[in-house]
Coordinates of N, CA, C and O in Angstrom, one line a residue:
Chain A
M1 N 26.8 -9.0 55.1 CA 27.8 -9.9 54.4 C 28.5 -10.8 55.4 O 29.0 -10.2 56.4
I2 N 28.6 -12.0 55.0 CA 29.4 -13.0 55.8 C 30.8 -13.2 55.2 O 30.9 -13.4 54.0
H3 N 31.8 -12.9 56.0 CA 33.2 -13.2 55.5 C 33.6 -14.6 56.0 O 33.4 -14.8 57.2
H4 N 34.2 -15.4 55.2 CA 34.5 -16.8 55.5 C 35.9 -17.0 55.1 O 36.4 -16.9 54.0
V5 N 36.7 -17.3 56.2 CA 38.1 -17.7 56.0 C 38.4 -19.0 56.6 O 38.2 -19.2 57.8
V6 N 38.9 -19.9 55.7 CA 39.3 -21.2 56.2 C 40.8 -21.4 55.8 O 41.1 -21.3 54.7
S7 N 41.7 -21.6 56.8 CA 43.1 -21.8 56.5 C 43.5 -23.2 56.9 O 43.0 -23.8 57.8
W8 N 44.5 -23.7 56.2 CA 45.0 -25.0 56.4 C 46.6 -25.0 56.4 O 47.2 -24.1 55.9
T9 N 47.1 -26.0 57.1 CA 48.5 -26.4 57.0 C 48.5 -27.6 56.0 O 47.6 -28.5 56.1
L10 N 49.5 -27.7 55.2 CA 49.5 -28.7 54.2 C 50.4 -29.9 54.6 O 51.4 -29.7 55.3
R11 N 50.1 -31.1 54.2 CA 50.9 -32.3 54.4 C 52.3 -32.0 53.8 O 52.4 -31.6 52.6
E12 N 53.3 -32.3 54.6 CA 54.7 -32.0 54.1 C 55.2 -33.1 53.2 O 56.2 -32.9 52.5
D13 N 54.5 -34.3 53.2 CA 54.9 -35.4 52.3 C 54.4 -35.2 50.9 O 54.7 -36.0 50.1
L14 N 53.6 -34.2 50.7 CA 53.0 -33.9 49.4 C 53.7 -32.7 48.8 O 54.1 -31.8 49.5
D15 N 53.6 -32.5 47.5 CA 54.2 -31.3 46.8 C 53.3 -30.1 47.1 O 52.2 -30.1 46.8
R16 N 54.0 -29.1 47.8 CA 53.3 -27.9 48.3 C 52.5 -27.2 47.2 O 51.3 -26.9 47.3
S17 N 53.2 -26.9 46.1 CA 52.5 -26.1 45.1 C 51.4 -26.9 44.4 O 50.3 -26.3 44.0
A18 N 51.6 -28.2 44.2 CA 50.6 -29.0 43.6 C 49.3 -29.0 44.5 O 48.2 -28.9 44.0
S19 N 49.6 -29.1 45.8 CA 48.4 -29.1 46.8 C 47.7 -27.8 46.7 O 46.4 -27.7 46.7
I20 N 48.4 -26.7 46.7 CA 47.8 -25.4 46.6 C 47.0 -25.2 45.3 O 45.9 -24.8 45.3
D21 N 47.6 -25.6 44.2 CA 46.9 -25.6 42.9 C 45.6 -26.4 42.9 O 44.6 -26.0 42.4
R22 N 45.7 -27.6 43.5 CA 44.5 -28.4 43.5 C 43.4 -27.8 44.4 O 42.2 -27.8 44.0
I23 N 43.8 -27.3 45.6 CA 42.8 -26.7 46.4 C 42.2 -25.5 45.7 O 40.9 -25.3 45.7
R24 N 43.0 -24.7 45.0 CA 42.5 -23.6 44.3 C 41.6 -24.0 43.2 O 40.5 -23.5 43.0
E25 N 41.9 -25.1 42.4 CA 41.1 -25.6 41.4 C 39.8 -26.1 41.9 O 38.7 -25.8 41.4
L26 N 39.8 -26.9 43.0 CA 38.6 -27.4 43.6 C 37.6 -26.3 44.0 O 36.4 -26.4 43.7
L27 N 38.2 -25.3 44.7 CA 37.3 -24.3 45.4 C 36.8 -23.2 44.4 O 35.7 -22.8 44.4
T28 N 37.8 -22.7 43.6 CA 37.3 -21.7 42.6 C 36.4 -22.4 41.6 O 35.5 -21.7 41.0
G29 N 36.5 -23.7 41.4 CA 35.6 -24.4 40.5 C 34.1 -24.3 41.0 O 33.2 -24.6 40.2
L30 N 33.9 -24.0 42.3 CA 32.6 -24.0 42.8 C 31.9 -22.7 42.4 O 30.6 -22.6 42.5
V31 N 32.6 -21.6 42.1 CA 32.0 -20.3 41.7 C 31.2 -20.5 40.5 O 31.7 -21.1 39.5
G32 N 30.0 -20.1 40.5 CA 29.1 -20.4 39.4 C 28.3 -21.6 39.5 O 27.1 -21.7 39.1
T33 N 28.8 -22.6 40.3 CA 28.1 -23.8 40.6 C 27.2 -23.6 41.8 O 26.1 -24.0 41.9
V34 N 27.9 -23.1 42.9 CA 27.2 -22.8 44.1 C 26.8 -21.3 44.1 O 27.6 -20.4 44.3
E35 N 25.5 -21.2 43.9 CA 25.0 -19.8 43.6 C 25.2 -18.8 44.7 O 25.4 -17.6 44.5
A36 N 25.3 -19.4 46.0 CA 25.4 -18.5 47.2 C 26.8 -17.8 47.3 O 26.9 -16.8 48.0
I37 N 27.8 -18.2 46.5 CA 29.1 -17.6 46.6 C 29.1 -16.2 46.0 O 28.7 -16.1 44.8
R38 N 29.5 -15.2 46.8 CA 29.5 -13.8 46.3 C 31.0 -13.5 45.8 O 31.2 -12.8 44.9
S39 N 32.0 -14.1 46.5 CA 33.3 -13.9 46.0 C 34.1 -15.1 46.7 O 33.7 -15.6 47.7
L40 N 35.1 -15.5 46.0 CA 35.9 -16.6 46.5 C 37.3 -16.6 45.9 O 37.4 -16.5 44.7
E41 N 38.3 -16.6 46.7 CA 39.7 -16.8 46.2 C 40.5 -17.7 47.2 O 40.1 -17.8 48.3
V42 N 41.4 -18.4 46.6 CA 42.3 -19.2 47.4 C 43.7 -18.5 47.5 O 44.2 -18.1 46.4
V43 N 44.2 -18.2 48.7 CA 45.4 -17.4 48.8 C 46.5 -18.2 49.5 O 46.2 -19.1 50.3
E44 N 47.7 -17.9 49.1 CA 48.9 -18.6 49.7 C 49.5 -17.7 50.7 O 49.6 -16.5 50.5
N45 N 49.9 -18.3 51.8 CA 50.6 -17.6 52.9 C 51.9 -17.0 52.4 O 52.7 -17.7 51.6
V46 N 52.3 -15.8 52.8 CA 53.5 -15.1 52.4 C 54.4 -14.7 53.5 O 55.4 -14.1 53.3
A47 N 54.1 -15.2 54.7 CA 54.9 -14.7 55.9 C 55.0 -15.8 56.9 O 54.1 -16.7 57.0
Y48 N 56.1 -15.8 57.6 CA 56.3 -16.7 58.8 C 56.0 -18.2 58.5 O 55.1 -18.8 59.2
P49 N 56.6 -18.7 57.5 CA 56.4 -20.1 57.1 C 56.6 -21.1 58.3 O 57.6 -20.8 59.1
G50 N 55.8 -22.1 58.5 CA 56.0 -23.0 59.6 C 55.2 -22.5 60.8 O 54.8 -23.3 61.6
K51 N 55.1 -21.2 61.0 CA 54.4 -20.7 62.1 C 53.0 -20.4 61.7 O 52.0 -20.7 62.4
N52 N 52.8 -19.8 60.5 CA 51.5 -19.5 59.9 C 50.9 -20.8 59.2 O 51.6 -21.8 59.0
Q53 N 49.6 -20.7 58.9 CA 49.0 -21.7 58.0 C 49.6 -21.5 56.6 O 50.3 -20.5 56.4
D54 N 49.3 -22.5 55.7 CA 50.0 -22.4 54.4 C 49.1 -21.8 53.3 O 49.6 -21.2 52.4
V55 N 47.8 -22.0 53.4 CA 46.9 -21.6 52.3 C 45.5 -21.4 52.9 O 45.2 -22.0 54.0
A56 N 44.7 -20.6 52.3 CA 43.4 -20.3 52.8 C 42.4 -20.0 51.7 O 42.8 -19.6 50.6
V57 N 41.1 -20.3 52.0 CA 40.1 -19.8 51.1 C 39.5 -18.6 51.8 O 39.2 -18.6 53.0
V58 N 39.2 -17.5 51.0 CA 38.7 -16.3 51.5 C 37.4 -16.0 50.7 O 37.5 -15.8 49.5
A59 N 36.2 -16.1 51.3 CA 35.0 -16.0 50.5 C 34.0 -15.1 51.2 O 34.1 -14.8 52.4
T60 N 33.0 -14.7 50.5 CA 31.9 -14.0 51.1 C 30.6 -14.5 50.6 O 30.5 -15.1 49.5
F61 N 29.6 -14.3 51.5 CA 28.2 -14.8 51.2 C 27.3 -13.7 51.7 O 27.6 -12.9 52.6
D62 N 26.1 -13.7 51.2 CA 25.1 -12.6 51.6 C 24.8 -12.7 53.1 O 24.7 -11.7 53.8
D63 N 24.7 -14.0 53.5 CA 24.2 -14.2 54.9 C 24.5 -15.7 55.3 O 25.1 -16.4 54.5
L64 N 24.1 -16.0 56.5 CA 24.4 -17.4 57.0 C 23.7 -18.5 56.2 O 24.2 -19.6 56.1
V65 N 22.5 -18.1 55.7 CA 21.8 -19.0 54.8 C 22.7 -19.4 53.6 O 22.8 -20.6 53.2
G66 N 23.3 -18.4 53.0 CA 24.1 -18.6 51.9 C 25.4 -19.4 52.3 O 25.8 -20.3 51.5
L67 N 25.9 -19.1 53.4 CA 27.1 -19.9 53.9 C 26.7 -21.4 54.1 O 27.4 -22.3 53.6
D68 N 25.6 -21.6 54.7 CA 25.1 -23.0 54.9 C 24.9 -23.7 53.6 O 25.2 -24.8 53.4
A69 N 24.3 -23.0 52.6 CA 24.0 -23.6 51.3 C 25.3 -24.0 50.6 O 25.4 -25.1 50.0
Y70 N 26.3 -23.2 50.8 CA 27.7 -23.6 50.3 C 28.2 -24.8 51.0 O 28.7 -25.7 50.4
Q71 N 28.1 -24.8 52.3 CA 28.7 -25.9 53.1 C 28.1 -27.3 52.7 O 28.7 -28.3 52.6
V72 N 26.7 -27.2 52.5 CA 26.0 -28.5 52.3 C 26.0 -28.9 50.8 O 25.6 -30.0 50.5
H73 N 26.4 -28.0 50.0 CA 26.3 -28.3 48.5 C 27.2 -29.5 48.2 O 28.4 -29.6 48.6
P74 N 26.6 -30.5 47.5 CA 27.4 -31.7 47.2 C 28.8 -31.5 46.5 O 29.8 -32.2 46.8
D75 N 28.9 -30.5 45.7 CA 30.2 -30.2 45.0 C 31.2 -29.7 46.1 O 32.4 -30.0 46.0
H76 N 30.6 -28.9 47.0 CA 31.6 -28.4 48.1 C 32.0 -29.6 49.0 O 33.1 -29.7 49.4
Q77 N 31.0 -30.4 49.3 CA 31.3 -31.6 50.2 C 32.4 -32.4 49.5 O 33.3 -32.9 50.2
A78 N 32.3 -32.6 48.2 CA 33.3 -33.4 47.5 C 34.7 -32.8 47.6 O 35.7 -33.4 47.8
A79 N 34.7 -31.4 47.3 CA 35.9 -30.7 47.4 C 36.5 -30.8 48.8 O 37.7 -31.0 48.9
A80 N 35.7 -30.6 49.8 CA 36.2 -30.6 51.2 C 36.8 -31.9 51.5 O 37.8 -32.0 52.2
A81 N 36.1 -33.0 51.0 CA 36.6 -34.3 51.3 C 38.0 -34.5 50.7 O 38.9 -35.0 51.4
E82 N 38.2 -34.1 49.5 CA 39.5 -34.2 48.9 C 40.6 -33.3 49.6 O 41.7 -33.8 49.8
I83 N 40.2 -32.1 50.0 CA 41.1 -31.2 50.6 C 41.6 -31.8 52.0 O 42.7 -31.7 52.3
R84 N 40.7 -32.5 52.7 CA 41.0 -33.1 54.0 C 42.2 -34.1 53.8 O 43.0 -34.2 54.7
G85 N 42.4 -34.7 52.6 CA 43.5 -35.6 52.3 C 44.8 -34.9 52.0 O 45.8 -35.5 51.9
L86 N 44.7 -33.5 51.9 CA 45.9 -32.8 51.5 C 46.5 -32.0 52.7 O 47.6 -31.4 52.6
V87 N 45.7 -31.9 53.8 CA 46.1 -31.0 54.9 C 46.3 -31.7 56.2 O 45.8 -32.9 56.4
T88 N 47.0 -31.0 57.1 CA 47.2 -31.6 58.5 C 46.4 -30.8 59.5 O 46.3 -31.2 60.7
S89 N 46.0 -29.5 59.2 CA 45.2 -28.8 60.2 C 44.3 -27.8 59.4 O 44.6 -27.4 58.3
R90 N 43.2 -27.5 60.1 CA 42.2 -26.6 59.5 C 41.7 -25.6 60.6 O 41.5 -26.0 61.7
A91 N 41.6 -24.3 60.2 CA 41.1 -23.3 61.2 C 40.1 -22.4 60.4 O 40.5 -21.9 59.3
A92 N 38.9 -22.3 60.9 CA 37.9 -21.5 60.1 C 37.3 -20.5 61.0 O 37.2 -20.6 62.2
I93 N 36.9 -19.4 60.4 CA 36.2 -18.3 61.1 C 35.3 -17.6 60.1 O 35.6 -17.5 58.9
D94 N 34.1 -17.3 60.6 CA 33.1 -16.6 59.8 C 32.6 -15.4 60.6 O 32.2 -15.5 61.7
W95 N 32.7 -14.2 59.9 CA 32.2 -13.0 60.6 C 31.3 -12.2 59.8 O 31.3 -12.3 58.5
E96 N 30.6 -11.3 60.4 CA 29.6 -10.4 59.7 C 30.2 -9.0 59.6 O 30.8 -8.5 60.6
R97 N 30.1 -8.5 58.4 CA 30.6 -7.1 58.3 C 29.8 -6.3 57.2 O 29.5 -6.9 56.2
Chain B
M1 N 49.4 -4.9 49.1 CA 48.7 -4.9 50.4 C 48.8 -6.3 51.0 O 48.5 -7.3 50.3
I2 N 49.2 -6.3 52.3 CA 49.2 -7.6 53.0 C 48.0 -7.7 53.9 O 47.7 -6.8 54.6
H3 N 47.3 -8.8 53.7 CA 46.1 -9.1 54.5 C 46.5 -10.1 55.6 O 47.2 -11.1 55.3
H4 N 46.2 -9.8 56.8 CA 46.7 -10.5 58.0 C 45.4 -10.9 58.8 O 44.6 -10.1 59.2
V5 N 45.3 -12.3 58.9 CA 44.2 -12.8 59.7 C 44.7 -13.8 60.7 O 45.4 -14.7 60.4
V6 N 44.5 -13.5 62.0 CA 44.9 -14.4 63.1 C 43.6 -14.8 63.8 O 42.9 -13.9 64.3
S7 N 43.3 -16.1 63.9 CA 42.1 -16.5 64.6 C 42.5 -17.3 65.8 O 43.5 -18.0 65.8
W8 N 41.7 -17.3 66.9 CA 41.9 -18.0 68.1 C 40.7 -18.7 68.5 O 39.5 -18.3 68.2
T9 N 40.9 -19.8 69.3 CA 39.9 -20.4 70.1 C 40.1 -19.9 71.6 O 41.3 -19.8 72.0
L10 N 39.0 -19.6 72.3 CA 39.1 -19.0 73.6 C 39.1 -20.0 74.7 O 38.4 -21.1 74.5
R11 N 39.8 -19.8 75.8 CA 39.7 -20.7 77.0 C 38.3 -20.7 77.4 O 37.7 -19.6 77.6
E12 N 37.8 -21.9 77.7 CA 36.4 -22.1 78.1 C 36.1 -21.8 79.5 O 35.0 -21.6 80.0
D13 N 37.2 -21.7 80.3 CA 37.1 -21.4 81.7 C 37.0 -19.9 82.0 O 36.9 -19.5 83.1
L14 N 37.2 -19.1 80.9 CA 37.1 -17.7 81.1 C 35.8 -17.2 80.4 O 35.3 -17.8 79.5
D15 N 35.3 -16.0 80.8 CA 34.1 -15.4 80.2 C 34.4 -15.0 78.8 O 35.3 -14.2 78.5
R16 N 33.6 -15.6 77.9 CA 33.8 -15.4 76.5 C 33.8 -14.0 76.0 O 34.7 -13.5 75.4
S17 N 32.7 -13.3 76.4 CA 32.6 -11.9 75.9 C 33.6 -11.0 76.5 O 34.2 -10.1 75.8
A18 N 34.0 -11.3 77.8 CA 35.1 -10.5 78.4 C 36.4 -10.7 77.6 O 37.1 -9.7 77.4
S19 N 36.7 -11.9 77.2 CA 37.9 -12.2 76.5 C 37.9 -11.5 75.2 O 38.9 -10.9 74.8
I20 N 36.8 -11.6 74.5 CA 36.7 -10.9 73.1 C 36.8 -9.4 73.3 O 37.6 -8.8 72.6
D21 N 36.2 -8.9 74.3 CA 36.3 -7.4 74.5 C 37.7 -7.0 74.8 O 38.2 -6.0 74.3
R22 N 38.4 -7.8 75.6 CA 39.8 -7.5 76.0 C 40.7 -7.6 74.8 O 41.6 -6.7 74.6
I23 N 40.5 -8.7 74.0 CA 41.4 -8.8 72.7 C 41.1 -7.6 71.8 O 42.0 -7.0 71.3
R24 N 39.8 -7.2 71.7 CA 39.5 -6.1 70.9 C 40.2 -4.8 71.4 O 40.8 -4.0 70.7
E25 N 40.1 -4.6 72.7 CA 40.7 -3.4 73.3 C 42.2 -3.4 73.1 O 42.7 -2.4 72.7
L26 N 42.8 -4.5 73.3 CA 44.3 -4.6 73.2 C 44.7 -4.3 71.8 O 45.7 -3.5 71.6
L27 N 44.1 -4.9 70.8 CA 44.6 -4.8 69.4 C 44.1 -3.5 68.7 O 44.9 -2.9 68.0
T28 N 42.9 -3.1 68.9 CA 42.4 -1.9 68.3 C 43.2 -0.7 69.0 O 43.4 0.3 68.3
G29 N 43.6 -0.9 70.2 CA 44.4 0.1 70.9 C 45.8 0.4 70.2 O 46.4 1.4 70.4
L30 N 46.2 -0.6 69.3 CA 47.5 -0.4 68.6 C 47.3 0.5 67.4 O 48.4 1.1 66.9
V31 N 46.1 0.7 67.0 CA 45.9 1.6 65.8 C 46.3 3.0 66.2 O 45.9 3.5 67.2
G32 N 47.2 3.6 65.5 CA 47.6 5.0 65.8 C 49.0 4.9 66.6 O 49.8 5.8 66.5
T33 N 49.2 3.8 67.3 CA 50.5 3.6 68.0 C 51.4 2.9 67.0 O 52.6 3.3 66.9
V34 N 51.0 1.9 66.4 CA 51.8 1.1 65.4 C 51.5 1.7 64.0 O 50.5 1.4 63.4
E35 N 52.4 2.5 63.5 CA 52.2 3.3 62.3 C 51.9 2.4 61.1 O 51.1 2.8 60.2
A36 N 52.4 1.2 61.1 CA 52.3 0.4 59.9 C 50.9 -0.2 59.7 O 50.6 -0.6 58.6
I37 N 50.0 -0.1 60.7 CA 48.7 -0.6 60.6 C 47.9 0.2 59.6 O 47.7 1.4 59.8
R38 N 47.3 -0.4 58.5 CA 46.5 0.4 57.6 C 45.0 0.2 58.0 O 44.2 1.1 57.7
S39 N 44.7 -1.0 58.5 CA 43.3 -1.2 59.0 C 43.4 -2.4 60.0 O 44.3 -3.2 59.8
L40 N 42.5 -2.3 61.0 CA 42.5 -3.4 61.9 C 41.2 -3.5 62.6 O 40.6 -2.5 63.0
E41 N 40.6 -4.7 62.6 CA 39.4 -4.9 63.4 C 39.4 -6.3 64.0 O 40.1 -7.2 63.5
V42 N 38.8 -6.4 65.1 CA 38.6 -7.7 65.8 C 37.2 -8.2 65.6 O 36.3 -7.4 65.9
V43 N 37.1 -9.4 65.0 CA 35.8 -9.9 64.7 C 35.4 -11.2 65.4 O 36.3 -11.9 65.8
E44 N 34.1 -11.3 65.7 CA 33.7 -12.5 66.4 C 33.1 -13.5 65.5 O 32.3 -13.1 64.6
N45 N 33.3 -14.8 65.7 CA 32.8 -15.8 64.9 C 31.3 -15.8 65.0 O 30.7 -15.7 66.1
V46 N 30.6 -16.1 63.9 CA 29.1 -16.1 63.9 C 28.5 -17.4 63.4 O 27.3 -17.6 63.2
A47 N 29.4 -18.4 63.2 CA 28.8 -19.7 62.6 C 29.6 -20.9 63.2 O 30.8 -20.8 63.5
Y48 N 28.9 -22.0 63.2 CA 29.5 -23.3 63.6 C 30.4 -23.2 64.8 O 31.6 -23.6 64.8
P49 N 29.8 -22.8 65.9 CA 30.5 -22.7 67.2 C 31.1 -24.0 67.6 O 30.4 -25.1 67.4
G50 N 32.3 -24.0 68.1 CA 32.9 -25.3 68.5 C 33.7 -25.9 67.4 O 34.7 -26.5 67.6
K51 N 33.3 -25.7 66.2 CA 34.0 -26.2 65.0 C 34.9 -25.1 64.5 O 36.1 -25.3 64.2
N52 N 34.4 -23.9 64.5 CA 35.1 -22.7 64.0 C 36.0 -22.2 65.2 O 35.8 -22.5 66.3
Q53 N 36.9 -21.3 64.8 CA 37.6 -20.5 65.8 C 36.6 -19.5 66.4 O 35.5 -19.4 65.9
D54 N 37.0 -18.8 67.5 CA 36.0 -17.9 68.2 C 36.1 -16.5 67.8 O 35.1 -15.7 67.8
V55 N 37.3 -16.0 67.6 CA 37.5 -14.6 67.4 C 38.8 -14.4 66.5 O 39.6 -15.3 66.5
A56 N 38.9 -13.3 65.8 CA 40.0 -13.1 64.9 C 40.3 -11.6 64.8 O 39.5 -10.8 65.0
V57 N 41.6 -11.3 64.5 CA 42.0 -10.0 64.1 C 42.2 -10.0 62.6 O 42.7 -11.0 62.1
V58 N 41.6 -9.0 62.0 CA 41.7 -8.9 60.5 C 42.3 -7.5 60.2 O 41.8 -6.5 60.6
A59 N 43.5 -7.5 59.7 CA 44.3 -6.3 59.5 C 44.9 -6.2 58.2 O 45.1 -7.2 57.5
T60 N 45.4 -5.1 57.8 CA 46.1 -4.9 56.5 C 47.3 -4.0 56.8 O 47.3 -3.2 57.7
F61 N 48.3 -4.3 55.9 CA 49.6 -3.5 56.0 C 50.0 -3.3 54.6 O 49.7 -4.0 53.7
D62 N 50.9 -2.2 54.4 CA 51.3 -1.9 53.0 C 52.1 -3.1 52.4 O 52.0 -3.4 51.2
D63 N 52.9 -3.7 53.2 CA 53.8 -4.7 52.8 C 54.4 -5.6 53.9 O 54.0 -5.3 55.1
L64 N 55.3 -6.5 53.7 CA 55.8 -7.4 54.7 C 56.6 -6.6 55.7 O 56.7 -7.0 56.9
V65 N 57.2 -5.5 55.2 CA 58.0 -4.7 56.2 C 57.1 -4.1 57.2 O 57.4 -4.1 58.4
G66 N 55.9 -3.7 56.8 CA 54.9 -3.1 57.7 C 54.4 -4.2 58.7 O 54.3 -4.0 59.9
L67 N 54.2 -5.4 58.1 CA 53.7 -6.5 59.0 C 54.8 -6.8 60.0 O 54.4 -7.0 61.2
D68 N 56.0 -6.9 59.6 CA 57.1 -7.2 60.6 C 57.2 -6.1 61.6 O 57.4 -6.4 62.8
A69 N 57.0 -4.8 61.2 CA 57.1 -3.7 62.2 C 56.0 -3.8 63.3 O 56.3 -3.6 64.4
Y70 N 54.9 -4.3 62.8 CA 53.8 -4.5 63.7 C 54.1 -5.7 64.7 O 53.9 -5.5 65.9
Q71 N 54.6 -6.7 64.1 CA 54.9 -7.9 64.9 C 55.9 -7.7 66.1 O 55.7 -8.1 67.2
V72 N 56.9 -6.9 65.7 CA 58.0 -6.7 66.7 C 57.7 -5.5 67.6 O 58.5 -5.2 68.6
H73 N 56.7 -4.7 67.3 CA 56.5 -3.5 68.1 C 56.2 -3.9 69.6 O 55.4 -4.8 69.8
P74 N 56.8 -3.2 70.5 CA 56.7 -3.6 71.9 C 55.2 -3.6 72.4 O 54.8 -4.5 73.2
D75 N 54.4 -2.7 71.9 CA 53.0 -2.7 72.3 C 52.3 -3.9 71.8 O 51.4 -4.5 72.5
H76 N 52.6 -4.3 70.6 CA 52.0 -5.5 70.0 C 52.5 -6.7 70.8 O 51.7 -7.6 71.1
Q77 N 53.8 -6.8 71.1 CA 54.3 -7.9 71.8 C 53.6 -8.0 73.2 O 53.3 -9.1 73.6
A78 N 53.4 -6.9 73.8 CA 52.7 -7.0 75.1 C 51.2 -7.5 75.0 O 50.8 -8.3 75.7
A79 N 50.6 -7.0 73.9 CA 49.2 -7.4 73.7 C 49.2 -8.9 73.4 O 48.3 -9.6 73.9
A80 N 50.1 -9.3 72.5 CA 50.1 -10.8 72.1 C 50.4 -11.6 73.3 O 49.8 -12.7 73.5
A81 N 51.2 -11.2 74.2 CA 51.5 -12.0 75.4 C 50.3 -12.1 76.3 O 50.0 -13.2 76.8
E82 N 49.5 -11.0 76.4 CA 48.3 -11.1 77.2 C 47.3 -12.0 76.5 O 46.6 -12.8 77.2
I83 N 47.2 -11.9 75.2 CA 46.2 -12.7 74.5 C 46.5 -14.2 74.6 O 45.6 -15.0 74.7
R84 N 47.8 -14.5 74.6 CA 48.2 -16.0 74.7 C 47.6 -16.6 76.0 O 47.3 -17.8 76.1
G85 N 47.3 -15.7 77.0 CA 46.7 -16.2 78.3 C 45.2 -16.4 78.2 O 44.6 -16.9 79.1
L86 N 44.6 -15.9 77.1 CA 43.2 -16.0 77.0 C 42.7 -17.1 76.0 O 41.5 -17.4 75.9
V87 N 43.7 -17.7 75.3 CA 43.3 -18.6 74.2 C 43.9 -20.0 74.3 O 44.8 -20.2 75.1
T88 N 43.3 -20.9 73.6 CA 43.8 -22.3 73.6 C 44.4 -22.7 72.2 O 45.1 -23.7 72.1
S89 N 44.1 -21.9 71.1 CA 44.7 -22.2 69.9 C 44.8 -20.9 69.0 O 44.0 -20.0 69.3
R90 N 45.7 -20.9 68.1 CA 46.0 -19.7 67.2 C 46.3 -20.2 65.8 O 47.0 -21.2 65.6
A91 N 45.7 -19.6 64.8 CA 46.0 -19.9 63.4 C 46.1 -18.6 62.7 O 45.2 -17.7 62.8
A92 N 47.2 -18.4 62.0 CA 47.5 -17.2 61.3 C 47.8 -17.4 59.8 O 48.3 -18.4 59.5
I93 N 47.4 -16.4 59.0 CA 47.7 -16.5 57.6 C 47.9 -15.0 57.1 O 47.1 -14.1 57.6
D94 N 48.9 -14.8 56.3 CA 49.1 -13.5 55.7 C 49.2 -13.7 54.2 O 49.9 -14.5 53.7
W95 N 48.4 -12.9 53.4 CA 48.4 -13.0 52.0 C 48.5 -11.7 51.3 O 48.2 -10.7 51.9
E96 N 48.9 -11.7 50.1 CA 49.1 -10.5 49.3 C 48.0 -10.3 48.3 O 47.6 -11.3 47.6
R97 N 47.4 -9.1 48.3 CA 46.4 -8.9 47.3 C 46.4 -7.5 46.8 O 46.5 -6.6 47.6

């Protein structure tokens, strides 16, 4: 199983909860569309604001082939493009467990 | 339950696997010493090298009080100080699930 965590810091000139809601809407909307997704949730940071990232997607895939299928899927590409307009930094990590 | 993920990019002038091994040794060594840790593993990135972070600690705590106890624990402080010398970036997120 591949665990996929991408975290972002949000643009401060935009409404924080609106940005989180939109990111959640965009990415959870992919479940059922992108077959490779085994689980996906968008989580909000609850500690050390300003030092921590603000929001993250936490997802799982069967394997790297599934992760790649998710990454290149046109609906994910569109979601990622919109998310890039809401954030100021991105950090991703994928691990096997 | 608080989920805690801190990911790093590693200094490229240092040996990558030696750095990952040392981070793993430092942080897994806290299990049993820092009572608040409920689970902790150090994971290596397996996808999109150069774009993704390189390594992360993935841990859980009962609550924010437990997370804080971990953060301020002298053994964790010492480990974090050494890790800062091995990495070029850090991204952290803590969420409740």
